[in-house]
Coordinates of C-alpha atoms and ligand atoms in Angstrom, one line a residue:
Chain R
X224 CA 63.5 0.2 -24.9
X225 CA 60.9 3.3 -23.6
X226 CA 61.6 3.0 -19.7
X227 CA 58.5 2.4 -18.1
X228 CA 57.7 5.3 -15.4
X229 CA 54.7 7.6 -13.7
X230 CA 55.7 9.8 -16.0
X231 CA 55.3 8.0 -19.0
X232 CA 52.2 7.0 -17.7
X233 CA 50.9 10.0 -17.3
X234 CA 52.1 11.2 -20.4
X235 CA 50.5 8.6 -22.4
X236 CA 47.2 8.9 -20.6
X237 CA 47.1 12.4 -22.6
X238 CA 47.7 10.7 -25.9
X239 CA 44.7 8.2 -24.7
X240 CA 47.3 5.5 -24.0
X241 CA 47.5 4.7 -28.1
X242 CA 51.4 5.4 -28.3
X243 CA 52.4 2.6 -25.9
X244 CA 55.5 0.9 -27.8
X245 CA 55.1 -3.1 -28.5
X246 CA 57.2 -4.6 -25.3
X247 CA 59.1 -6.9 -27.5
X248 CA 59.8 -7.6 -31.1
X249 CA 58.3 -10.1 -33.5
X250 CA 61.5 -11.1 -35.3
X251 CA 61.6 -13.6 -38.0
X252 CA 64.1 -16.7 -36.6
X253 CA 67.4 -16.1 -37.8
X254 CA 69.7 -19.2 -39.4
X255 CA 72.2 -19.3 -36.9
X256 CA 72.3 -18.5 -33.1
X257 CA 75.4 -18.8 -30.5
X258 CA 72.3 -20.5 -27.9
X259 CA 68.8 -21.2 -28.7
X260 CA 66.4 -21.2 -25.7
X261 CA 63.6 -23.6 -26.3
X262 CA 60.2 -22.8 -23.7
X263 CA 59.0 -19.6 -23.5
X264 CA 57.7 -19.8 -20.3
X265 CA 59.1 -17.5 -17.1
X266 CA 62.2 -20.0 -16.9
X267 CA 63.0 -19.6 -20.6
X268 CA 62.7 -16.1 -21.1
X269 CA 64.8 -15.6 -17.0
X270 CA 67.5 -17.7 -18.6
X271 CA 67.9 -15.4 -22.2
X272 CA 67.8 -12.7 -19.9
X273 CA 70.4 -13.4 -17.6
X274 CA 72.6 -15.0 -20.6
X275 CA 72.1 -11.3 -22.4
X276 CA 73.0 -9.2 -19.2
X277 CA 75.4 -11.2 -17.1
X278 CA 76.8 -13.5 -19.7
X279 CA 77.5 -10.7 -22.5
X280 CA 75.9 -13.3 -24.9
X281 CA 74.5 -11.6 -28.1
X282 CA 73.0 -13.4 -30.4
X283 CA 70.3 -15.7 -28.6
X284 CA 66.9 -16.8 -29.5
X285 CA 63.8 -17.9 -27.3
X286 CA 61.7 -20.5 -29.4
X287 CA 58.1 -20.9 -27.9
X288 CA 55.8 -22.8 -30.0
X289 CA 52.4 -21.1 -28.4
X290 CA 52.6 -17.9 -27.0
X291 CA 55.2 -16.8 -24.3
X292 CA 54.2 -17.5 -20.5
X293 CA 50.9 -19.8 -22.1
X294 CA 52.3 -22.7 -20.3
X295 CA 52.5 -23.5 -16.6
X296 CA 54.1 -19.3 -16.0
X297 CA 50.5 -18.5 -17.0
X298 CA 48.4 -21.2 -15.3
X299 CA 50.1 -21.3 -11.7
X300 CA 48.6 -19.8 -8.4
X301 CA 52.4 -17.8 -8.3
X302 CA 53.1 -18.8 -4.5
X303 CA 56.8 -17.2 -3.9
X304 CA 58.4 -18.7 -1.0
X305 CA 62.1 -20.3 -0.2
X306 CA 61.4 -22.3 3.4
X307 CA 62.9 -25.7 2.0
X308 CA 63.8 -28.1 4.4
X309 CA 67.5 -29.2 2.7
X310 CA 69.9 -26.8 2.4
X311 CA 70.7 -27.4 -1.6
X312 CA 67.1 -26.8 -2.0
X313 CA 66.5 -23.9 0.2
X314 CA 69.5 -22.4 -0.5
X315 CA 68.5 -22.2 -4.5
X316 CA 64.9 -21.0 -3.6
X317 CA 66.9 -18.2 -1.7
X318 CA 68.6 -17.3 -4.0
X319 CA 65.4 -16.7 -6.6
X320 CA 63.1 -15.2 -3.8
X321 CA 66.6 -12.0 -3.1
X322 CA 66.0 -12.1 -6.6
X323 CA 62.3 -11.3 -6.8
X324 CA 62.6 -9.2 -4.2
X325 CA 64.5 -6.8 -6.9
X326 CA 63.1 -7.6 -10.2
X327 CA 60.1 -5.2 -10.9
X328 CA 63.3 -2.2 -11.0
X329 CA 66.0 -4.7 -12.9
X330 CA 63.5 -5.7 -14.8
X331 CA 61.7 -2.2 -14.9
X332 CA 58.5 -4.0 -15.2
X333 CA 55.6 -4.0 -12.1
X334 CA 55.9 -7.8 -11.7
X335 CA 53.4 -7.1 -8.5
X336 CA 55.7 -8.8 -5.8
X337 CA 53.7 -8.9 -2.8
X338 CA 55.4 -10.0 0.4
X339 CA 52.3 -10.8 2.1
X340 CA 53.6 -13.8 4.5
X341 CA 52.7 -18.0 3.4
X342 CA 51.2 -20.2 5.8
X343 CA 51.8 -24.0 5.8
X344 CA 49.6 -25.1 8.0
X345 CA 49.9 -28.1 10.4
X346 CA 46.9 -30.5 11.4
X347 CA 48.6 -33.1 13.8
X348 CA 51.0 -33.2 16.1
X349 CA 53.5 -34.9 13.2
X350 CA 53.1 -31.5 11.4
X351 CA 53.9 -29.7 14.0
X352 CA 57.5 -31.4 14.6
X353 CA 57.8 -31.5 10.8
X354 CA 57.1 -27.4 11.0
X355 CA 59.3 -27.0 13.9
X356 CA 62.2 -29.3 12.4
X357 CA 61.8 -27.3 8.8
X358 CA 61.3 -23.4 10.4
X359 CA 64.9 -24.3 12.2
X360 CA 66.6 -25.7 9.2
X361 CA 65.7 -22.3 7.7
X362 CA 66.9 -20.4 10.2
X363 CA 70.0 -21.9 10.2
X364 CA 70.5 -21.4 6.7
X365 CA 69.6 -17.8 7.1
X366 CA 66.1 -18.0 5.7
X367 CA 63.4 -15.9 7.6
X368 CA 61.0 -18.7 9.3
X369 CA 58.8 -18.5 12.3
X370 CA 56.7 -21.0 14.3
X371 CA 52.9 -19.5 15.1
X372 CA 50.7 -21.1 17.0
X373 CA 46.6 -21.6 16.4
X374 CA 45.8 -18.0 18.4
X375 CA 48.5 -16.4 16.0
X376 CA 46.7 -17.4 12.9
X377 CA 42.9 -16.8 14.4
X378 CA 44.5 -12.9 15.3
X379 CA 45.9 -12.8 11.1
X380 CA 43.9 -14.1 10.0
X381 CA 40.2 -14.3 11.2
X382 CA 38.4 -16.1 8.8
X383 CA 40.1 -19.3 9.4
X384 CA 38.7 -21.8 11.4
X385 CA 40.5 -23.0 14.4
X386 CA 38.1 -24.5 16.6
X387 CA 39.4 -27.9 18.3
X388 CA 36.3 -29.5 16.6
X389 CA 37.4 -28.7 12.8
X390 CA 37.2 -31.0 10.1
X391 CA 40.9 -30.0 9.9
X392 CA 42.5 -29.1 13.9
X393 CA 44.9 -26.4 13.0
X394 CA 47.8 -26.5 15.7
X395 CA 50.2 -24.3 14.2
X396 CA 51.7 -23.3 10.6
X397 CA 54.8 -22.2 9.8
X398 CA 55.1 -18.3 8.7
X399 CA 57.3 -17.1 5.9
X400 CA 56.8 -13.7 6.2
X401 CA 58.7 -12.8 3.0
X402 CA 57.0 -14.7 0.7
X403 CA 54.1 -14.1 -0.9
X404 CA 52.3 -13.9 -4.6
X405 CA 53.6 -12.2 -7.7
X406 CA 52.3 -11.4 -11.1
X407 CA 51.8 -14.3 -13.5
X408 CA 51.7 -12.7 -16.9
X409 CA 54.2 -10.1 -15.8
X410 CA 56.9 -12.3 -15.2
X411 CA 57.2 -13.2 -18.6
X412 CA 56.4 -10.1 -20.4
X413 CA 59.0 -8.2 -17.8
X414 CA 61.9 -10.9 -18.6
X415 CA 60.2 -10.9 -22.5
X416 CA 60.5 -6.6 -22.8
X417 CA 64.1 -6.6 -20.9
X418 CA 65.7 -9.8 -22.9
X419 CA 64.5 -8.3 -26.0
X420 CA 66.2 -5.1 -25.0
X421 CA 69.5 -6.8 -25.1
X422 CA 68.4 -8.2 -28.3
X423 CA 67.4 -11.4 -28.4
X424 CA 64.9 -12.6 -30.6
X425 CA 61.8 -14.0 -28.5
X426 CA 60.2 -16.6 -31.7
X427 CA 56.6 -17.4 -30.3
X428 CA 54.6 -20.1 -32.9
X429 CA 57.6 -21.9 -33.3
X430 CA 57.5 -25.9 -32.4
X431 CA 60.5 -27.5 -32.2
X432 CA 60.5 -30.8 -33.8
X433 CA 63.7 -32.1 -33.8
X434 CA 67.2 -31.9 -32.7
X435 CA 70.5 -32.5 -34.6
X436 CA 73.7 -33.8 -33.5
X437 CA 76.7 -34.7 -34.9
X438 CA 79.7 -36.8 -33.2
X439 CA 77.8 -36.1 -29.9
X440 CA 77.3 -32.7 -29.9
X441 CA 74.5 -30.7 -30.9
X442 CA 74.6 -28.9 -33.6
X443 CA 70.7 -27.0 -34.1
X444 CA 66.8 -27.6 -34.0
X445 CA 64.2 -28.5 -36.5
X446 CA 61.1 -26.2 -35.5
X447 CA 57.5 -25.1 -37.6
X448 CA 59.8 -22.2 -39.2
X449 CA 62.2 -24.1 -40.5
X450 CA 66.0 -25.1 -39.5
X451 CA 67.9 -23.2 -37.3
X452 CA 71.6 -24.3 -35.9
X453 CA 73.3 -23.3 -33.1
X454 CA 76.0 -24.6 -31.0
X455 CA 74.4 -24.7 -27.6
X456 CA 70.8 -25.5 -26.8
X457 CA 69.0 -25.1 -23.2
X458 CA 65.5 -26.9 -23.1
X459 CA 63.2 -25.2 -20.6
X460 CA 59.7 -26.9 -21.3
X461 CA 58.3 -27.9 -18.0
X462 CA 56.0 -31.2 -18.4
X463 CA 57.2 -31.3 -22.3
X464 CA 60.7 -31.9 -21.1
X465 CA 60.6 -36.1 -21.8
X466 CA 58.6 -35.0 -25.7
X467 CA 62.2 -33.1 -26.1
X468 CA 64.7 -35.5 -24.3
X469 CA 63.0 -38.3 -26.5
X470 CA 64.3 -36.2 -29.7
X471 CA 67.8 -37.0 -28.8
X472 CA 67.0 -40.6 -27.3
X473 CA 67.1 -39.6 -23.4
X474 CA 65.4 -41.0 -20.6
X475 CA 64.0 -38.5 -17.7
X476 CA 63.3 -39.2 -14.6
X477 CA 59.9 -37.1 -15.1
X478 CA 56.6 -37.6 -15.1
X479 CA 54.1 -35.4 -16.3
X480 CA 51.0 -34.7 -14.5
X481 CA 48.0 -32.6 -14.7
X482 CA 47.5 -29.7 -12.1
X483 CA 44.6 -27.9 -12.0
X484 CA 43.8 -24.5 -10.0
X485 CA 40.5 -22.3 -10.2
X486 CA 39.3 -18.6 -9.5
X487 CA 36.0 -17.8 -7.9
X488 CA 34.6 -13.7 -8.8
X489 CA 35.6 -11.4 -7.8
X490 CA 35.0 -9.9 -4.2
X491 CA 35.8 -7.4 -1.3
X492 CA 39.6 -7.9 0.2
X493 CA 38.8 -10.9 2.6
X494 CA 42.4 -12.6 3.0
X495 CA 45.4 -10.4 2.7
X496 CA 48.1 -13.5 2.7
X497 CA 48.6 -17.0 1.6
X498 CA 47.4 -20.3 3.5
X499 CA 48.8 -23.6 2.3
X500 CA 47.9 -26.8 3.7
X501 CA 50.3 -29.8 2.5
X502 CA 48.0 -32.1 4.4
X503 CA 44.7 -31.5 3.1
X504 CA 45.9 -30.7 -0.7
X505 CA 45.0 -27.1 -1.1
X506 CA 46.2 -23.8 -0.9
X507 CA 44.3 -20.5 -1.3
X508 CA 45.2 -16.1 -1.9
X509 CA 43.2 -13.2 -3.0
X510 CA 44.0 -11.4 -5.9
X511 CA 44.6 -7.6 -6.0
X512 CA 41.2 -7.7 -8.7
X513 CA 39.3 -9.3 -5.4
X514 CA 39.6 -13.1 -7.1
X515 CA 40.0 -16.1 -4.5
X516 CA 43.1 -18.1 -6.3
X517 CA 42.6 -21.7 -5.4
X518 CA 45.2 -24.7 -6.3
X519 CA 44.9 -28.4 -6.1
X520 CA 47.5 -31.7 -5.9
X521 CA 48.1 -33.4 -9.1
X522 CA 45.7 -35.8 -10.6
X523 CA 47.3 -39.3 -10.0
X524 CA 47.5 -39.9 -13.6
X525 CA 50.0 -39.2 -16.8
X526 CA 48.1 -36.1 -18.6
X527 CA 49.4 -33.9 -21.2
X528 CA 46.1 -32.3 -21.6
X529 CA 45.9 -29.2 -19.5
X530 CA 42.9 -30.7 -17.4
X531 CA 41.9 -32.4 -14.9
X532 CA 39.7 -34.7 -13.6
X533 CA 36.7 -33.3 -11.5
X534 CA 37.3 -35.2 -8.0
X535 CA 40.6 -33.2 -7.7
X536 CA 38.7 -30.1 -7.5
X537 CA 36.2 -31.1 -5.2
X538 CA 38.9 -32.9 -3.1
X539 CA 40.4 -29.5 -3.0
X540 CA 37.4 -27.7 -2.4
X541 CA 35.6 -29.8 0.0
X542 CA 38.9 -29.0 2.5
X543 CA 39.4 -25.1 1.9
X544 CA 35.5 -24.8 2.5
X545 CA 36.5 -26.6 6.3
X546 CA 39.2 -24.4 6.3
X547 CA 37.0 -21.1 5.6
X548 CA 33.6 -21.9 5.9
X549 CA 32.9 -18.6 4.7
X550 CA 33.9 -19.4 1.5
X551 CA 31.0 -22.1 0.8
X552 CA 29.4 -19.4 -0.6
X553 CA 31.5 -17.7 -2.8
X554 CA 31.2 -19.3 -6.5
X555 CA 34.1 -20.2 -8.6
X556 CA 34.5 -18.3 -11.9
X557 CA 37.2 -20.6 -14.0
X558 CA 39.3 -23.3 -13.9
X559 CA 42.0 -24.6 -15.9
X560 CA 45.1 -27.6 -15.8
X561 CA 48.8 -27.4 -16.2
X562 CA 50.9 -30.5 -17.2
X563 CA 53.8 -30.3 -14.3
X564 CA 57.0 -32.1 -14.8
X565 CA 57.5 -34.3 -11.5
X566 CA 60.8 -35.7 -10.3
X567 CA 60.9 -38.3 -8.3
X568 CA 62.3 -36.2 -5.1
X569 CA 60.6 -33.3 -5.7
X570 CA 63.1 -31.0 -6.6
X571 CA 64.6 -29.5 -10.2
X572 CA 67.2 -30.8 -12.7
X573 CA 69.4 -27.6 -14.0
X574 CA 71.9 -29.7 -15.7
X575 CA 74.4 -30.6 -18.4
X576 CA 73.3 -33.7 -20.0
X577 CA 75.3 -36.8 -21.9
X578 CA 75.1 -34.4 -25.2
X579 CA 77.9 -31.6 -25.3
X580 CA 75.8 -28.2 -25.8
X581 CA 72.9 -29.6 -25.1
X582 CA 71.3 -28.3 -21.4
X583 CA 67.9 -29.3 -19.4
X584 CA 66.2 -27.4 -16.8
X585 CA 62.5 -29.2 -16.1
X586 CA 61.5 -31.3 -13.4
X587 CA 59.9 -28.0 -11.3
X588 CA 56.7 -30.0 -11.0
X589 CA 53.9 -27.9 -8.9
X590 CA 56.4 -25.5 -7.3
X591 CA 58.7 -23.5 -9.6
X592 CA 56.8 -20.2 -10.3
X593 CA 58.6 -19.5 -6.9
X594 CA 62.4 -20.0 -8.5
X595 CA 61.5 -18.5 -12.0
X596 CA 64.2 -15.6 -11.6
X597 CA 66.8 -17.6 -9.8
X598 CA 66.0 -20.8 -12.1
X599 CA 67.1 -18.5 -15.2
X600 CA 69.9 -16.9 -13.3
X601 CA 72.2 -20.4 -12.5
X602 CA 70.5 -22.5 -15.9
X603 CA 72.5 -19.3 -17.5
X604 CA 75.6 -19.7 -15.9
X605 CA 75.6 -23.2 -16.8
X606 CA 75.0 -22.5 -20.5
X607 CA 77.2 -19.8 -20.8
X608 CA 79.9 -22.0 -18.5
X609 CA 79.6 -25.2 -19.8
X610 CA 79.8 -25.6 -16.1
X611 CA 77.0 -25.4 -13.3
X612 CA 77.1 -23.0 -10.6
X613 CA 77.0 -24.1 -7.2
X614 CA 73.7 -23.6 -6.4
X615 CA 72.1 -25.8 -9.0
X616 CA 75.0 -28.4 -9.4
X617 CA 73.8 -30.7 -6.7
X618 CA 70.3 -30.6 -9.2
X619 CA 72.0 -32.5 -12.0
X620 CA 70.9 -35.5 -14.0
X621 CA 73.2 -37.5 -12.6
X622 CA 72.4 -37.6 -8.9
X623 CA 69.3 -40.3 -10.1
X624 CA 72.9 -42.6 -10.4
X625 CA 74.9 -41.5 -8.0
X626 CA 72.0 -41.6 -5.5
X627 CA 72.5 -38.1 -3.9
X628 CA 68.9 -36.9 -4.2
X629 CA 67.4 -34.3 -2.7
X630 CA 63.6 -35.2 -1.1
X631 CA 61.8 -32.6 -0.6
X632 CA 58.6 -34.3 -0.7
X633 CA 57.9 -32.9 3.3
X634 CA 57.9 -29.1 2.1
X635 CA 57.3 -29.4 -1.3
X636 CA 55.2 -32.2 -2.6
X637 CA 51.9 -30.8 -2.8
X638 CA 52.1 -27.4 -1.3
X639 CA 53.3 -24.7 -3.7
Chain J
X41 CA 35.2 -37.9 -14.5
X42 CA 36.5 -40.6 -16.5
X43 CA 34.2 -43.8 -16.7
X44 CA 36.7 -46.7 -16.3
X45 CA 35.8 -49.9 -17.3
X46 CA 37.4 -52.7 -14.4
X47 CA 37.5 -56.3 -16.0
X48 CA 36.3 -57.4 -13.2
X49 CA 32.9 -55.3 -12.5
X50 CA 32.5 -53.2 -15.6
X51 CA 31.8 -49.7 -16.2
X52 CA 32.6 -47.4 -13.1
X53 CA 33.8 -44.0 -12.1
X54 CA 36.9 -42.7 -12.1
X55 CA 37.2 -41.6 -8.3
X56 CA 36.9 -45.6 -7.5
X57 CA 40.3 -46.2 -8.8
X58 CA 43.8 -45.4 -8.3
X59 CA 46.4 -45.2 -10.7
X60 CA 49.3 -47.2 -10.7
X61 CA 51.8 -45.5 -13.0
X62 CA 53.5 -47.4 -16.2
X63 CA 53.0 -50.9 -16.8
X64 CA 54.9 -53.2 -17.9
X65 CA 58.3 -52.3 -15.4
X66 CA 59.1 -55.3 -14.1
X67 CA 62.3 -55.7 -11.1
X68 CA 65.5 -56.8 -12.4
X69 CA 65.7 -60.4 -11.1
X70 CA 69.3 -60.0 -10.5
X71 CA 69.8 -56.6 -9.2
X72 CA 73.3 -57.1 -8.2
X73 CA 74.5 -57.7 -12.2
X74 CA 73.0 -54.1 -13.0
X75 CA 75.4 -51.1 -13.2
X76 CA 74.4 -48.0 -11.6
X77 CA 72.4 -46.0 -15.2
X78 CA 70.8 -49.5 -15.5
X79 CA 69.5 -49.6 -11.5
X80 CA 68.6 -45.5 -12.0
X81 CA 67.1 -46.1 -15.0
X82 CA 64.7 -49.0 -13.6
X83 CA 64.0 -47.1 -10.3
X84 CA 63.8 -43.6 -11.7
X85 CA 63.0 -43.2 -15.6
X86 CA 60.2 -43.5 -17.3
X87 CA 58.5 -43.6 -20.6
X88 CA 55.9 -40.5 -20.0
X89 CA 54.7 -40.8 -23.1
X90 CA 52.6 -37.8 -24.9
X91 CA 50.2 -39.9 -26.3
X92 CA 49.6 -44.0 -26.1
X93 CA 50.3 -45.6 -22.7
X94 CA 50.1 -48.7 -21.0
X95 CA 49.4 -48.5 -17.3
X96 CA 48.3 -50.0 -14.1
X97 CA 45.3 -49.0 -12.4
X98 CA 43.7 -50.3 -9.3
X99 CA 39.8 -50.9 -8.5
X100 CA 40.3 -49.3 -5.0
X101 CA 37.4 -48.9 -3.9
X102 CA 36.1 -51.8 -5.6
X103 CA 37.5 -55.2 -6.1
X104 CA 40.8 -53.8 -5.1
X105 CA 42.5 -55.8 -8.0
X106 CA 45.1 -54.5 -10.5
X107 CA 44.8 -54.3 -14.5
X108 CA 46.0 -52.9 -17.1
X109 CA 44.8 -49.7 -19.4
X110 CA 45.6 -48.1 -22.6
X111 CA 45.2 -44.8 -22.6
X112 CA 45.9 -41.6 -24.7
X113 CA 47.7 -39.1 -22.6
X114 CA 46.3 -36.6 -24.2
X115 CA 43.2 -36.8 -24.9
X116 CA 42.8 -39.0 -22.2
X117 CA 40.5 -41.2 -23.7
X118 CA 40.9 -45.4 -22.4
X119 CA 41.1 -47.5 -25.2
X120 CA 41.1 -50.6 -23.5
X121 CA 41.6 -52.0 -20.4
X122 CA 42.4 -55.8 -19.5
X123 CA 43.7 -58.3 -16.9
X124 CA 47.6 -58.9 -16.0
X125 CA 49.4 -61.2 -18.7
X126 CA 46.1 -60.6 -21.5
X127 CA 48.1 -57.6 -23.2
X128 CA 47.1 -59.6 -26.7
Ligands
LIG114 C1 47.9 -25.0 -11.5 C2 49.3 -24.8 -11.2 C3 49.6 -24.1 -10.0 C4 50.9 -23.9 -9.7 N1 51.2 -23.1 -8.5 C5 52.5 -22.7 -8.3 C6 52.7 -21.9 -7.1 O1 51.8 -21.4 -6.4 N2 54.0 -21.5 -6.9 C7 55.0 -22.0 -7.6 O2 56.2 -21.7 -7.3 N3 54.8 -22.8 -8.7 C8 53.6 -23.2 -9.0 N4 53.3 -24.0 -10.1 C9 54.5 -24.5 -10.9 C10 55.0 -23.5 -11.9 O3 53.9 -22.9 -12.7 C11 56.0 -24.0 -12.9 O4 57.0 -24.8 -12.2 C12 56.7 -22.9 -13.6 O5 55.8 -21.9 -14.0 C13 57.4 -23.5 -14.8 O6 57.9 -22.5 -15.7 P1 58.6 -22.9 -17.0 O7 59.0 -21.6 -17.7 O8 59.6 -23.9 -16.8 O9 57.4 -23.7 -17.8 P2 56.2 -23.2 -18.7 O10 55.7 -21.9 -18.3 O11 55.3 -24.3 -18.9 O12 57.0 -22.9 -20.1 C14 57.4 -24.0 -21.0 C15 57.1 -23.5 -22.4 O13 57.7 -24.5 -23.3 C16 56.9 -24.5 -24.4 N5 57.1 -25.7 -25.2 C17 56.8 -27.0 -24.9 N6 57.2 -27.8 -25.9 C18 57.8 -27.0 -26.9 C19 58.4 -27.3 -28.1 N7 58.4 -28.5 -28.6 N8 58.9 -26.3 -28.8 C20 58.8 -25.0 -28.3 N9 58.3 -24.7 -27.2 C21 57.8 -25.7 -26.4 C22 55.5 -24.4 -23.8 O14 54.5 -24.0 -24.8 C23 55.6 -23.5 -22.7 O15 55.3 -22.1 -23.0 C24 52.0 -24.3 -10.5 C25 51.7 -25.0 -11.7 C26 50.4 -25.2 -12.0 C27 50.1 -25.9 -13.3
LIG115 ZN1 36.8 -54.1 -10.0

């Protein structure tokens, strides 16, 4: 791998930038692997990754069967924050957000981490205690968390509309001032370029169709480019996850819904962090190009068709325009859908299932572009394990028995 | 917007109607009999299917009365919708 630098930019802007190297191989899939990775999306490629530098695994494969990061990695409004309310949950987030926070030089890739502070607004006085009840659970688990009031946010950020008369009242919000927004596309070409460094073979237009098993282990995958075996499998497709579980007769406790988000053009810096609002279903950045990234709540509705229905935008819309009236007048440039894997508590499963060598990681619904480095990081050290590590064993399959979920609905259900 | 078409009052739009989720779960009527996997997989599994599904969908801001749809997840195209009990 050519280390990215300013001097190799500078070098290559002499050559008129036409001797860049291809970031990562095209290989043809291989008969054998010791762990196939199926899902190339930012999860997928974080868990190869880690596998290849941590684990000392060799020979691993990534199977995507569109092109890496097209899926949810590519369509998400990239919120990064870690203010959970339980400490499982917070504690996992954590982990991912130290993680981001040292990526772009692991990783030697600009994944654009900007720390630019998340807002979750609060409209009522039930907010508020929610905030309050959240920032201190935060704090106690060591997690940077502040309470601002309606003044604070007017002197931030002084678009926002905080008259008493609002549409929305804004009281207060809690302030994550780590958090932030990263790079979409960058996550997974920066975990793509360094995992195929370490040599493992990233297989983009390559469905998976089927997977074997033999005296309740698995034993390989039938994809598009033929039959490939290997003795341990991790599945990492986000609102696919039940499609694959189905393959080896498992039931999830997912379902798959659409979520849609939308860009207006491009414009002057205006807003220089991120506001959420849980309560009014929307949340809302600038882009570094000048782009106002806008997010919705899921459509009520089962939908595996990367849309949406049109009253979930102007749901959405109708509230960030009484949040920033200034913003009536901007027009929106594109829009586009997801298909995000909810669990009934909101939170992940990062899990061993009933099949020996066979591992899930899905259920991240609307919120894990946030947990995409730590996500890879502890779905590896299960996989290379056999065995979870402690910050994603209480996200197993099994607690949906035992009982011992983890509801995050209160910071996580529709807010990012 | 889907156009949805209540048994009830015929074509209307989509925005009228809430969704229900799967149809066709019904309780266990003796809850106490079921192991643990069987409760979990009556409270918390479900079909999801990518592609036909039955489900329940309400006329909320209509006749406020539940039915039942068929619809392709994908495509999300309704090929039929009818009253409780008339799935044939
Ligand atoms: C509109 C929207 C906004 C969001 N906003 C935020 C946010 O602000 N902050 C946040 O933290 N999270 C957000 N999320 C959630 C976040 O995007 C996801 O949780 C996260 O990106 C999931 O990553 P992944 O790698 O697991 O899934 P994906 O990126 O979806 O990757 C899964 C991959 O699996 C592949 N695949 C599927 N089936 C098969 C098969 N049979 N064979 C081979 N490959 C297959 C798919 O093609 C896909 O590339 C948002 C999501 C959406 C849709
Ligand atoms: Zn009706």
């Amino acid at each position: 791998m050519k280390k990215y630098s300013g001097f190799s930019l500078f070098r290559n802007a002499l050559s008129h930038n036409l001797n860049w190297k291809q970031a990562w191989r095209k290989p043809e899939p291989k008969k054998h692997y010791d762990v196939i990775i199926v899902g190339g999306g930012g999860h997928g490629l974080a868990t190869a990754y880690y596998l290849a530098k941590v684990h000392k695994i060799k020979n691993i494969a990534v199977v995507e069967k569109g092109w890496i990061g097209g899926g949810n990695t590519g369509r998400n409004t990239t919120i990064v924050r870690s203010n959970y309310l339980w400490t499982e949950a917070s504690l996992f987030y954590e982990k991912s957000l130290k993680l981001w926070e040292g990526l772009s030089q692991d990783l030697n890739y600009n994944v654009m981490f900007s720390q630019r502070g998340v807002y979750n607004l609060g409209h009522n006085l039930q907010d508020m205690r929610d905030i309050e009840r959240r920032v201190s659970a935060n704090r106690l688990n060591g997690i940077d968390a502040e309470v601002v009031n309606a003044t604070q946010i007017k002197a931030e950020i002084p678009l926002i509309d905080t008259s008493p008369d609002a549409r929305y009242p804004i009281l207060g919000a809690s302030l994550q001032r780590r958090g932030g927004v990263a790079r979409h596309d960058a996550i997974a070409w920066g975990f793509a370029r360094a995992a195929d460094a370490l040599g493992v073979d990233i297989i983009e237009q390559c469905e998976v169709t089927g997977i074997h098993r033999e005296k309740g282990r698995v034993t390989g995958i039938d994809t598009t480019r033929g039959k490939i075996n290997a003795p341990k499998i991790g599945v990492v497709v986000a609102g696919n996850a039940s499609v694959l579980a189905k393959m080896v007769d498992l039931r999830l406790p997912i379902e798959s819904h659409p979520l849609q988000a939308f860009v207006s053009e491009p414009m002057k810096p205006v807003l220089d962090t991120v506001v959420m609002s849980g309560a009014v279903h929307g949340y809302v950045s600038q882009s570094d190009k000048g782009e106002l990234v806008i997010g919705a709540g899921v459509d009520s509705y089962v939908g595996y068709g990367q849309r949406g229905s049109f009253q979930t935008i102007e749901h959405t819309l109708e509230a960030i325009v009484q949040l920033f009236p200034m913003f009536s007048r901007v027009r929106l440039l594109r829009m586009w859908g997801g298909i995000v894997d909810v669990c009934p508590d909101a939170c992940p499963i990062v899990s061993k299932t009933p099949v020996d060598g066979l591992y899930f990681n899905c259920g991240w619904g609307t919120g894990g572009f946030k947990a995409t480095p730590g996500s890879g990081w502890a779905f590896a050290h299960t996989i290379a394990n056999d065995h979870p590590h402690e910050l994603n064993a209480p996200f197993s399959l099994e607690r949906f028995t035992t009982g011992a979920l983890i509801d995050e609905h209160g910071a996580a259900a529709v807010a990012h | 917007m889907l156009l949805i078409r209540c048994p009830w009052c015929g074509d209307r739009a989509e925005s009228e109607f809430s969704c229900g989720g799967e149809a066709g779960i019904s309780r266990p009527l003796e809850p106490n009999a079921l192991n643990d996997a069987d409760w979990s997989d009556y409270l918390f599994n479900r079909t999801n299917a990518r592609g036909a599904h039955k489900e329940l969908w309400n006329h909320a801001a209509g006749c406020r009365r539940w039915f039942e749809a068929e619809r392709d997840t994908v495509s999300y195209v309704i090929k039929r919708t009818y009253k409780l009990g008339q799935a044939d």
